[in-house]
mmCIF file of C-alpha atoms and ligand atoms in Angstrom:
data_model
loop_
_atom_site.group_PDB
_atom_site.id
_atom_site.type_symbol
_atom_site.label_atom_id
_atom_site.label_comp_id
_atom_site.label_asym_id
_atom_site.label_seq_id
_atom_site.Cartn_x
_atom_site.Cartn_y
_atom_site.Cartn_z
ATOM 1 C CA UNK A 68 0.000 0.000 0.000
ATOM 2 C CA UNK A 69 1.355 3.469 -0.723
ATOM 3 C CA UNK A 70 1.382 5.572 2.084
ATOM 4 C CA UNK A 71 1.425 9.099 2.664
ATOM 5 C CA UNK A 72 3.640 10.294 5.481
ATOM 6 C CA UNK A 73 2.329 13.746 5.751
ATOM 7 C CA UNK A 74 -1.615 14.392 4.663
ATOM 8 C CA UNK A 75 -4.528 17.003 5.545
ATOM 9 C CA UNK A 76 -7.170 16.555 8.342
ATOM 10 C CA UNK A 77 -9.951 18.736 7.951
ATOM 11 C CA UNK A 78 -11.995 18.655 11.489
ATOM 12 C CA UNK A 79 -15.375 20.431 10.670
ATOM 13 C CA UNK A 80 -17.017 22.413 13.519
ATOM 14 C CA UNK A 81 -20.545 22.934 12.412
ATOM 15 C CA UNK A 82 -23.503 24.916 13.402
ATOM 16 C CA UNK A 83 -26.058 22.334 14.129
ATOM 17 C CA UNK A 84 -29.873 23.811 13.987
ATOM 18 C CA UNK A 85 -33.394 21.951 13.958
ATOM 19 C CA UNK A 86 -33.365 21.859 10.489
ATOM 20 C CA UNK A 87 -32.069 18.663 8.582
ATOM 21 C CA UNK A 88 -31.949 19.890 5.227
ATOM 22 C CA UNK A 89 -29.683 23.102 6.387
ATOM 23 C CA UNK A 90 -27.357 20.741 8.705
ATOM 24 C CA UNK A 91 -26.989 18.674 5.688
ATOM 25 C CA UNK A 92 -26.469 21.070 2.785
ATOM 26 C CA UNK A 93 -23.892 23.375 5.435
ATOM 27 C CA UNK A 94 -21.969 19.959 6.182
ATOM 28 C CA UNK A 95 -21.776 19.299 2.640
ATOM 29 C CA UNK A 96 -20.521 22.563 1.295
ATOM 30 C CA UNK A 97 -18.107 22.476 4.055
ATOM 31 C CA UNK A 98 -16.262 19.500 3.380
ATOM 32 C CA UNK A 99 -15.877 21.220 -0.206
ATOM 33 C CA UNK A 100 -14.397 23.688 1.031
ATOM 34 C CA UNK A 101 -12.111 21.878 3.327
ATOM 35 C CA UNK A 102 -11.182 19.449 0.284
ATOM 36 C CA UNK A 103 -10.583 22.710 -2.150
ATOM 37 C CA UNK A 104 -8.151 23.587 0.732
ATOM 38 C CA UNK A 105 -5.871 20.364 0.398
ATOM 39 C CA UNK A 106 -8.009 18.192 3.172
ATOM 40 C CA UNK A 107 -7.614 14.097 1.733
ATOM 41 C CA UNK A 108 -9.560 12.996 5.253
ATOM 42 C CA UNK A 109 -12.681 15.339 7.001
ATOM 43 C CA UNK A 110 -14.317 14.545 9.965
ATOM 44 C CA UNK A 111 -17.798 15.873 11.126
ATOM 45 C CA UNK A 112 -19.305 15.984 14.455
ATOM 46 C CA UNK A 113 -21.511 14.224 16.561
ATOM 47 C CA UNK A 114 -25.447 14.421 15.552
ATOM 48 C CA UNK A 115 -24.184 16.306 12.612
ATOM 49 C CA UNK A 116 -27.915 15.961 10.413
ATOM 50 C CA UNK A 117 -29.628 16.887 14.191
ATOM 51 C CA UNK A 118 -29.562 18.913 17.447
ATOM 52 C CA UNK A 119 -28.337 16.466 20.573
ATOM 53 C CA UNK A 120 -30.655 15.348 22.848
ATOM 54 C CA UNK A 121 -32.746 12.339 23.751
ATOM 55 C CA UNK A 122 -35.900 14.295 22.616
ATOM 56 C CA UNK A 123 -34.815 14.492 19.273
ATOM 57 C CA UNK A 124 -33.485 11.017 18.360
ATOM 58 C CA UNK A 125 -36.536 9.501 17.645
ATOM 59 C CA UNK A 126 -37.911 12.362 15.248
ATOM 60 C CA UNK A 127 -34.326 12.317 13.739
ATOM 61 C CA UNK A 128 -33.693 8.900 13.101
ATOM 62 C CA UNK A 129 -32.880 7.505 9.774
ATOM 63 C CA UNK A 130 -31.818 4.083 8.412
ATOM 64 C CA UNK A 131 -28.708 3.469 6.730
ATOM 65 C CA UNK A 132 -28.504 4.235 3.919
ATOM 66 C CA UNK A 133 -30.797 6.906 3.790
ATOM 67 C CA UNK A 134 -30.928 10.596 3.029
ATOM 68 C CA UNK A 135 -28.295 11.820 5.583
ATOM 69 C CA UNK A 136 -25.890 8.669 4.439
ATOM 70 C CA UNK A 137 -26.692 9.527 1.014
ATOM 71 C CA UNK A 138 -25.357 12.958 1.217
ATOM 72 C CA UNK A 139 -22.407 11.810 3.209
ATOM 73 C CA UNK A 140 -21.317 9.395 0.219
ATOM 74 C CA UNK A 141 -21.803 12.116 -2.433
ATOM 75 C CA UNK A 142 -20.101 14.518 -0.482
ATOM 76 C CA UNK A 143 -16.989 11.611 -0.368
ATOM 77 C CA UNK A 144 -16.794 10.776 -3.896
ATOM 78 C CA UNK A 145 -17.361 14.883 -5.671
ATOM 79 C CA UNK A 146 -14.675 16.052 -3.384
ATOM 80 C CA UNK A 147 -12.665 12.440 -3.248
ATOM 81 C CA UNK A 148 -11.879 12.727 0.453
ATOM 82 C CA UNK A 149 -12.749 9.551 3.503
ATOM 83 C CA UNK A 150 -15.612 11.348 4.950
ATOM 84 C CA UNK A 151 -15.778 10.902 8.836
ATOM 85 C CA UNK A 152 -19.403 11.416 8.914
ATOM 86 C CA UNK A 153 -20.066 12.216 12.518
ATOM 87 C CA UNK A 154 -22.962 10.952 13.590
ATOM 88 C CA UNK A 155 -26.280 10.541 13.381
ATOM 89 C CA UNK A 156 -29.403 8.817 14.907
ATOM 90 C CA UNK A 157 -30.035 5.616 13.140
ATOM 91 C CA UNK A 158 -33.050 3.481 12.931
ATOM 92 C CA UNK A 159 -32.248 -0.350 12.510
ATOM 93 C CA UNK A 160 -35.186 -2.726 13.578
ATOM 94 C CA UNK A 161 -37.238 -0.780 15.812
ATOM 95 C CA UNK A 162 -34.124 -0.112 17.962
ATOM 96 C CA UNK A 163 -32.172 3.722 18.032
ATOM 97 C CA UNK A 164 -28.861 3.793 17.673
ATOM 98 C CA UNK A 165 -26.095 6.891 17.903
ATOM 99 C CA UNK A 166 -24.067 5.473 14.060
ATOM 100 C CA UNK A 167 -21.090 6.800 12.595
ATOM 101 C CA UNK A 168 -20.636 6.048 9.008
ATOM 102 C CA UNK A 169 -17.048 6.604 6.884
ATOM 103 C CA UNK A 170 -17.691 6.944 3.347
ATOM 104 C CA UNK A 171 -14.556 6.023 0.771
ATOM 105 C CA UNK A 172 -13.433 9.122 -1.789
ATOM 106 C CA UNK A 173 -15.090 6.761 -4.430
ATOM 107 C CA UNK A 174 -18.270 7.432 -1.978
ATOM 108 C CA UNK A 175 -18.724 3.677 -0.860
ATOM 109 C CA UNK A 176 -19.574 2.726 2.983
ATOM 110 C CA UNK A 177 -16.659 1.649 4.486
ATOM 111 C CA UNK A 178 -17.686 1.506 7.995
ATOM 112 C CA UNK A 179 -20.392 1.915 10.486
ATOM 113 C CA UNK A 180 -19.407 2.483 13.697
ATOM 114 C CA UNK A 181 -22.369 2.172 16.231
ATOM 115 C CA UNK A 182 -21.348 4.330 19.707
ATOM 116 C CA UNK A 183 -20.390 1.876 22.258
ATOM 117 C CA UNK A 184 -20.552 3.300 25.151
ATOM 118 C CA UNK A 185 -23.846 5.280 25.945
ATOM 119 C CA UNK A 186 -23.404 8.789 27.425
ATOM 120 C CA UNK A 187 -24.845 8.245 30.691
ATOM 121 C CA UNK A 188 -24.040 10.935 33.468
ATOM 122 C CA UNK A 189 -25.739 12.420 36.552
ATOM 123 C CA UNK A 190 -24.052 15.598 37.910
ATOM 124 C CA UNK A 191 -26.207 17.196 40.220
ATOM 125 C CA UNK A 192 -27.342 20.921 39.776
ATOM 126 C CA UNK A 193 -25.207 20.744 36.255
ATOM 127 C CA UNK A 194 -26.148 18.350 33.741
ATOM 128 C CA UNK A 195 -28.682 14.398 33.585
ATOM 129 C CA UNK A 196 -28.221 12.737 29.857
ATOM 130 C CA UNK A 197 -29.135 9.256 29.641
ATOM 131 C CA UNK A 198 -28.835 8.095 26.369
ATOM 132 C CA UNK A 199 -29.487 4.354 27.175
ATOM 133 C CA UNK A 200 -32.962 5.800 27.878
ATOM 134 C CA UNK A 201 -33.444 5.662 24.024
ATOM 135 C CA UNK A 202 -30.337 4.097 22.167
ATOM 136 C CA UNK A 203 -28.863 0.951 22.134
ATOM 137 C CA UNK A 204 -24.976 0.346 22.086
ATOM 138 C CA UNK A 205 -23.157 -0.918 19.500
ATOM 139 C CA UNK A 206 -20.735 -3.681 20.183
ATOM 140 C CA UNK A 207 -17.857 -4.046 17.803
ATOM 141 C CA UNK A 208 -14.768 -1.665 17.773
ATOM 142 C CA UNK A 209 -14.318 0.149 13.910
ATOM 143 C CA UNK A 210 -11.302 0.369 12.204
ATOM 144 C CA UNK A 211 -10.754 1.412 8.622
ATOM 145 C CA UNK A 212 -7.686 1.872 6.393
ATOM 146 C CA UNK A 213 -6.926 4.788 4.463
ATOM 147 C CA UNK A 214 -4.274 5.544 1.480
ATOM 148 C CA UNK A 215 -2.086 7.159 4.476
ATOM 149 C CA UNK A 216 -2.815 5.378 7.368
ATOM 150 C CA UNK A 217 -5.058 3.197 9.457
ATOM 151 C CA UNK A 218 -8.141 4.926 11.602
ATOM 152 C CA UNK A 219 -9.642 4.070 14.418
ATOM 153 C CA UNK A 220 -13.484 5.142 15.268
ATOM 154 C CA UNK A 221 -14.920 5.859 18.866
ATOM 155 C CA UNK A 222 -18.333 8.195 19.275
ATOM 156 C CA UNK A 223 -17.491 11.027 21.916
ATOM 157 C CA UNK A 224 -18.404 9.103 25.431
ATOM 158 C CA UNK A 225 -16.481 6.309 23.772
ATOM 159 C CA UNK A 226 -13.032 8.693 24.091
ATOM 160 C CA UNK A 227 -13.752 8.096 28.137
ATOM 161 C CA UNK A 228 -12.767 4.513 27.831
ATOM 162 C CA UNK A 229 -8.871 4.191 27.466
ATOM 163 C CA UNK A 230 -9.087 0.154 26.891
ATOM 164 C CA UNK A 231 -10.964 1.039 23.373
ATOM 165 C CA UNK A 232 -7.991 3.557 22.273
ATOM 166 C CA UNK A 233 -5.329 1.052 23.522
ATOM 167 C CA UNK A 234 -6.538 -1.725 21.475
ATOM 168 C CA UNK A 235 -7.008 0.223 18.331
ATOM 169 C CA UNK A 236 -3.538 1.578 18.625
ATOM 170 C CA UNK A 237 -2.304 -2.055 19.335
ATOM 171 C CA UNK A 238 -4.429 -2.933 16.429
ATOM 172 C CA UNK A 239 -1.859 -0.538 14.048
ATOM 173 C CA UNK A 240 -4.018 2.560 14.566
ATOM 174 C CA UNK A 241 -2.079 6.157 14.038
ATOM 175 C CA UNK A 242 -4.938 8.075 14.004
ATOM 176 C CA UNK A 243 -8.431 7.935 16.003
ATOM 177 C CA UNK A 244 -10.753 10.118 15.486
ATOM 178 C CA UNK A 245 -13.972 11.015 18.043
ATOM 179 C CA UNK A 246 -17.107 12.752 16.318
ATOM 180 C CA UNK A 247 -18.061 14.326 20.066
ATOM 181 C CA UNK A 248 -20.443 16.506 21.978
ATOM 182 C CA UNK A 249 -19.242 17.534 25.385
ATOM 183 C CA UNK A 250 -20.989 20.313 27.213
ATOM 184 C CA UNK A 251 -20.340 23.212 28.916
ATOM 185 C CA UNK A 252 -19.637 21.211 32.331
ATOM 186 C CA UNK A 253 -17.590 18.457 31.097
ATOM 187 C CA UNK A 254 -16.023 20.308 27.986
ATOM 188 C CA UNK A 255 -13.974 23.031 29.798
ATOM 189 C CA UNK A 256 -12.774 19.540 32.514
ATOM 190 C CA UNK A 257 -12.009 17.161 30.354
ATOM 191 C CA UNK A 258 -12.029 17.440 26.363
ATOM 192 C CA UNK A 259 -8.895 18.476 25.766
ATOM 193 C CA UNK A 260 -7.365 16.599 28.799
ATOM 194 C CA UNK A 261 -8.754 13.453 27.138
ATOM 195 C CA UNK A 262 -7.491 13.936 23.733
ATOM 196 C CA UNK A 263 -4.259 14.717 24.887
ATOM 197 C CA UNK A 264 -4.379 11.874 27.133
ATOM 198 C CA UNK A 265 -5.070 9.175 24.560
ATOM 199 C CA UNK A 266 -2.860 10.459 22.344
ATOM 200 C CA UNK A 267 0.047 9.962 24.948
ATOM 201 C CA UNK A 268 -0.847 7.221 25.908
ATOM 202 C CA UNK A 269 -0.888 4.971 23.067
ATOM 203 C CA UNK A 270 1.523 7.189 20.735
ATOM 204 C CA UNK A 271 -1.602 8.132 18.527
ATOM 205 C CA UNK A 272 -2.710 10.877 16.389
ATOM 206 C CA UNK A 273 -6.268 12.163 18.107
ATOM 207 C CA UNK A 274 -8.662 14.003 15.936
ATOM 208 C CA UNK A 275 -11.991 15.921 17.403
ATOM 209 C CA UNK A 276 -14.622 17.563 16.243
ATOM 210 C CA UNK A 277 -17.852 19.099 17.846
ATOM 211 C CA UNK A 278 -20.817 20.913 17.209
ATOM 212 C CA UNK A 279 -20.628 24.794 17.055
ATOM 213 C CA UNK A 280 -21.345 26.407 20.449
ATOM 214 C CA UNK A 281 -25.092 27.415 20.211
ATOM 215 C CA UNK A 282 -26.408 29.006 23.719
ATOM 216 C CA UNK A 283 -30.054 28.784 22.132
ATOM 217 C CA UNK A 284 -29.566 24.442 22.299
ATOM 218 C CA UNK A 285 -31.240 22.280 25.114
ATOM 219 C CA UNK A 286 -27.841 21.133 25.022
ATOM 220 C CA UNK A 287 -25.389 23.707 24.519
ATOM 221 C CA UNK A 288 -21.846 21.903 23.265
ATOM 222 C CA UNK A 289 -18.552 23.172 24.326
ATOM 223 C CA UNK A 290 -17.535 23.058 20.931
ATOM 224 C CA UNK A 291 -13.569 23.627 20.747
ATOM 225 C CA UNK A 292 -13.208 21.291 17.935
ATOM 226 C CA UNK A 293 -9.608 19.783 18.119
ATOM 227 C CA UNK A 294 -6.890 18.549 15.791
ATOM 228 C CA UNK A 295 -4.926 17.523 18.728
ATOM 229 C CA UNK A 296 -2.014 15.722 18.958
ATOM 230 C CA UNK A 297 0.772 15.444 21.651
ATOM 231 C CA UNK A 298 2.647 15.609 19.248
ATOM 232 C CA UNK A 299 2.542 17.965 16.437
ATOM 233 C CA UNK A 300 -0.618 19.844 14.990
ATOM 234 C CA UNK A 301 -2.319 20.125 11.784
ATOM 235 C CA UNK A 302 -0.793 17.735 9.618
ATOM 236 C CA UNK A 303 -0.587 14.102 10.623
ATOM 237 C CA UNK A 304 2.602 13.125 10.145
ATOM 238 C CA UNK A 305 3.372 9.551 10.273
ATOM 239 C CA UNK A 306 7.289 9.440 9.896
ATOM 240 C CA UNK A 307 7.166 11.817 12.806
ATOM 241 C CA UNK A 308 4.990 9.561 14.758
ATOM 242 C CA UNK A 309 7.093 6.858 13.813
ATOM 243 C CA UNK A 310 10.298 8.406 15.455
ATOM 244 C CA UNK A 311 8.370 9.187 18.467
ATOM 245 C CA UNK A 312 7.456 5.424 18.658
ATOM 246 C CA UNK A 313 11.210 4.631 18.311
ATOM 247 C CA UNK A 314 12.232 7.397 20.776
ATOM 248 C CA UNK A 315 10.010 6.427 23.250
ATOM 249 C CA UNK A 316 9.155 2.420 22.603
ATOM 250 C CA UNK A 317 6.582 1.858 25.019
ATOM 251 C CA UNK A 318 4.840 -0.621 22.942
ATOM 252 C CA UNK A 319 7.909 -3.079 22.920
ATOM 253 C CA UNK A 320 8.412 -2.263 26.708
ATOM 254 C CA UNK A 321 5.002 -3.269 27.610
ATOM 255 C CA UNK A 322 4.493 -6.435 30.211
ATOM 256 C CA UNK A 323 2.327 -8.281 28.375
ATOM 257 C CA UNK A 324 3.069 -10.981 30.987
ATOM 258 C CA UNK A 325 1.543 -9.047 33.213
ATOM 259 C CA UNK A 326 -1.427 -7.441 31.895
ATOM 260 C CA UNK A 327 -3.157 -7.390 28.587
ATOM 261 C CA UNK A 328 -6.329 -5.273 27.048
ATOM 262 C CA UNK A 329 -8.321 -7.747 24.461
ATOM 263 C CA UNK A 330 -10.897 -6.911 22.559
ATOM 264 C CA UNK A 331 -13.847 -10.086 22.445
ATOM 265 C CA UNK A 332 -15.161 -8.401 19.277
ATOM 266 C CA UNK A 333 -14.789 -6.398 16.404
ATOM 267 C CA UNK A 334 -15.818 -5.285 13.191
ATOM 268 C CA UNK A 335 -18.196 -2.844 12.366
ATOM 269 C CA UNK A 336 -21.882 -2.981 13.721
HETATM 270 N N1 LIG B 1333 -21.735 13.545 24.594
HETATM 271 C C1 LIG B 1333 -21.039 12.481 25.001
HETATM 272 O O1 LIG B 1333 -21.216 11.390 24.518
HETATM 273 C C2 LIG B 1333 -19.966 12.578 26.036
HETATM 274 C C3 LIG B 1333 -19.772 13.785 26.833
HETATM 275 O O2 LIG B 1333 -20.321 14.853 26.618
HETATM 276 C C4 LIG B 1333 -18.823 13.624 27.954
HETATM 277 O O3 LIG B 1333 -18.251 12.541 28.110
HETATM 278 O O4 LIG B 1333 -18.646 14.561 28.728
#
């Protein structure tokens, strides 16, 4: 496979509203625009096609394919960049789901990635979301390869779980990248702690993005989309990361005989 050491993220913050058809058309002309600008890989946020809230997932919900997925795969192939698509509430057998979907720059599926762990939180006098009130998880980790390098998927809550970033780096992951949501109470704590964090850890590339700040929302999101690395920013540079791997060879020095992460699953759900 020919591989790209150095290649363009594009990390799309978007304004979010109640209205499909303008979440869908803004996401779409801005992944043009980040593509015009040199971007080969674009990532959207979380409920991308709809505001974020367990009130709205229902009303929301689409199958996939469908008309959100459908603009995500034209988007892919006009502007021939992998589409991170975000996410959106997905329909699939009379069960809701919170689905990520990477489209190919020839515009073809490559992944679903349904979120696997359910944002479920109770901090008094700040913020109650329960999404296992309405969605079901998804139960396989999601890994795709690209012309540059190989990707690994999580859905914002997901970033919270450091067992799912160290097997998808162990799994020859360089870059993993969290469509998220966070809010105004856990955004400012922990958003950028947590990117950072997994990226340290496991030697990783960490790409975010979130949903424009909109005070109006039931849910406001901290926004502060992120091309984070430890490391370097921007550009993902793999023969960079590959020193720092050398430098610092925590993967070889690991006591496996000791303790292990495995995965039971995988795939994409
Ligand atoms: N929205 C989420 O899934 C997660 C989040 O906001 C947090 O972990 O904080």
């Amino acid at each position: 496979m020919f591989v790209l050491s150095e290649f363009r993220l594009a990390v799309i913050q978007l304004q979010v509203t109640g209205v499909k058809a303008d979440n869908l058309s803004r996401a779409r002309r801005l992944v043009k625009e980040a593509a015009g600008q040199g971007s080969r890989l674009v990532l959207l946020p979380e409920c991308f096609n709809s505001p974020y809230g367990t009130s709205f997932f229902s009303t929301y919900a689409e199958r996939i394919p469908g008309e959100s997925t459908q603009v995500l795969s034209e988007a892919a192939r006009e502007n021939q960049v992998y589409l991170v698509g975000g996410s959106i509430p997905e329909e699939d057998d009379g069960k809701l789901y919170n689905s990520c979907t990477v489209f190919g720059p020839n515009g073809e599926l490559i992944l679903k990635h349904r979120k696997i762990h359910l944002f479920d939180i109770d901090i008094p006098g700040k913020i109650r979301f329960q999404e296992s009130e309405i969605l079901s998880p998804g139960n396989s980790l999601s890994m795709f390869d690209t012309a540059f390098c190989k990707v690994g998927v999580g859905i914002c809550y997901d970033m919270r779980f450091a067992e799912l970033a160290q097997l998808y780096s162990r799994k020859g992951c360089q870059l993993l990248v969290y469509p998220g949501a966070f809010n105004m109470t856990t955004g400012p704590a922990h958003w950028e702690l947590l990117q950072r964090g997994r990226a340290l850890d496991n030697q990783v590339y960490i790409a975010t993005a979130s949903p424009a700040r909109d005070e109006t929302a039931s849910y406001v999101a901290w926004g502060h989309t992120a091309r984070v690395i430890v490391i370097k920013p921007f550009f993902p540079d793999l023969q960079y990361l590959a020193g720092v791997r050398q430098q610092i060879p925590i993967t070889a020095q690991r006591r496996d005989d000791l303790y292990t992460v495995t995965s039971v699953q995988e795939g994409s759900s």
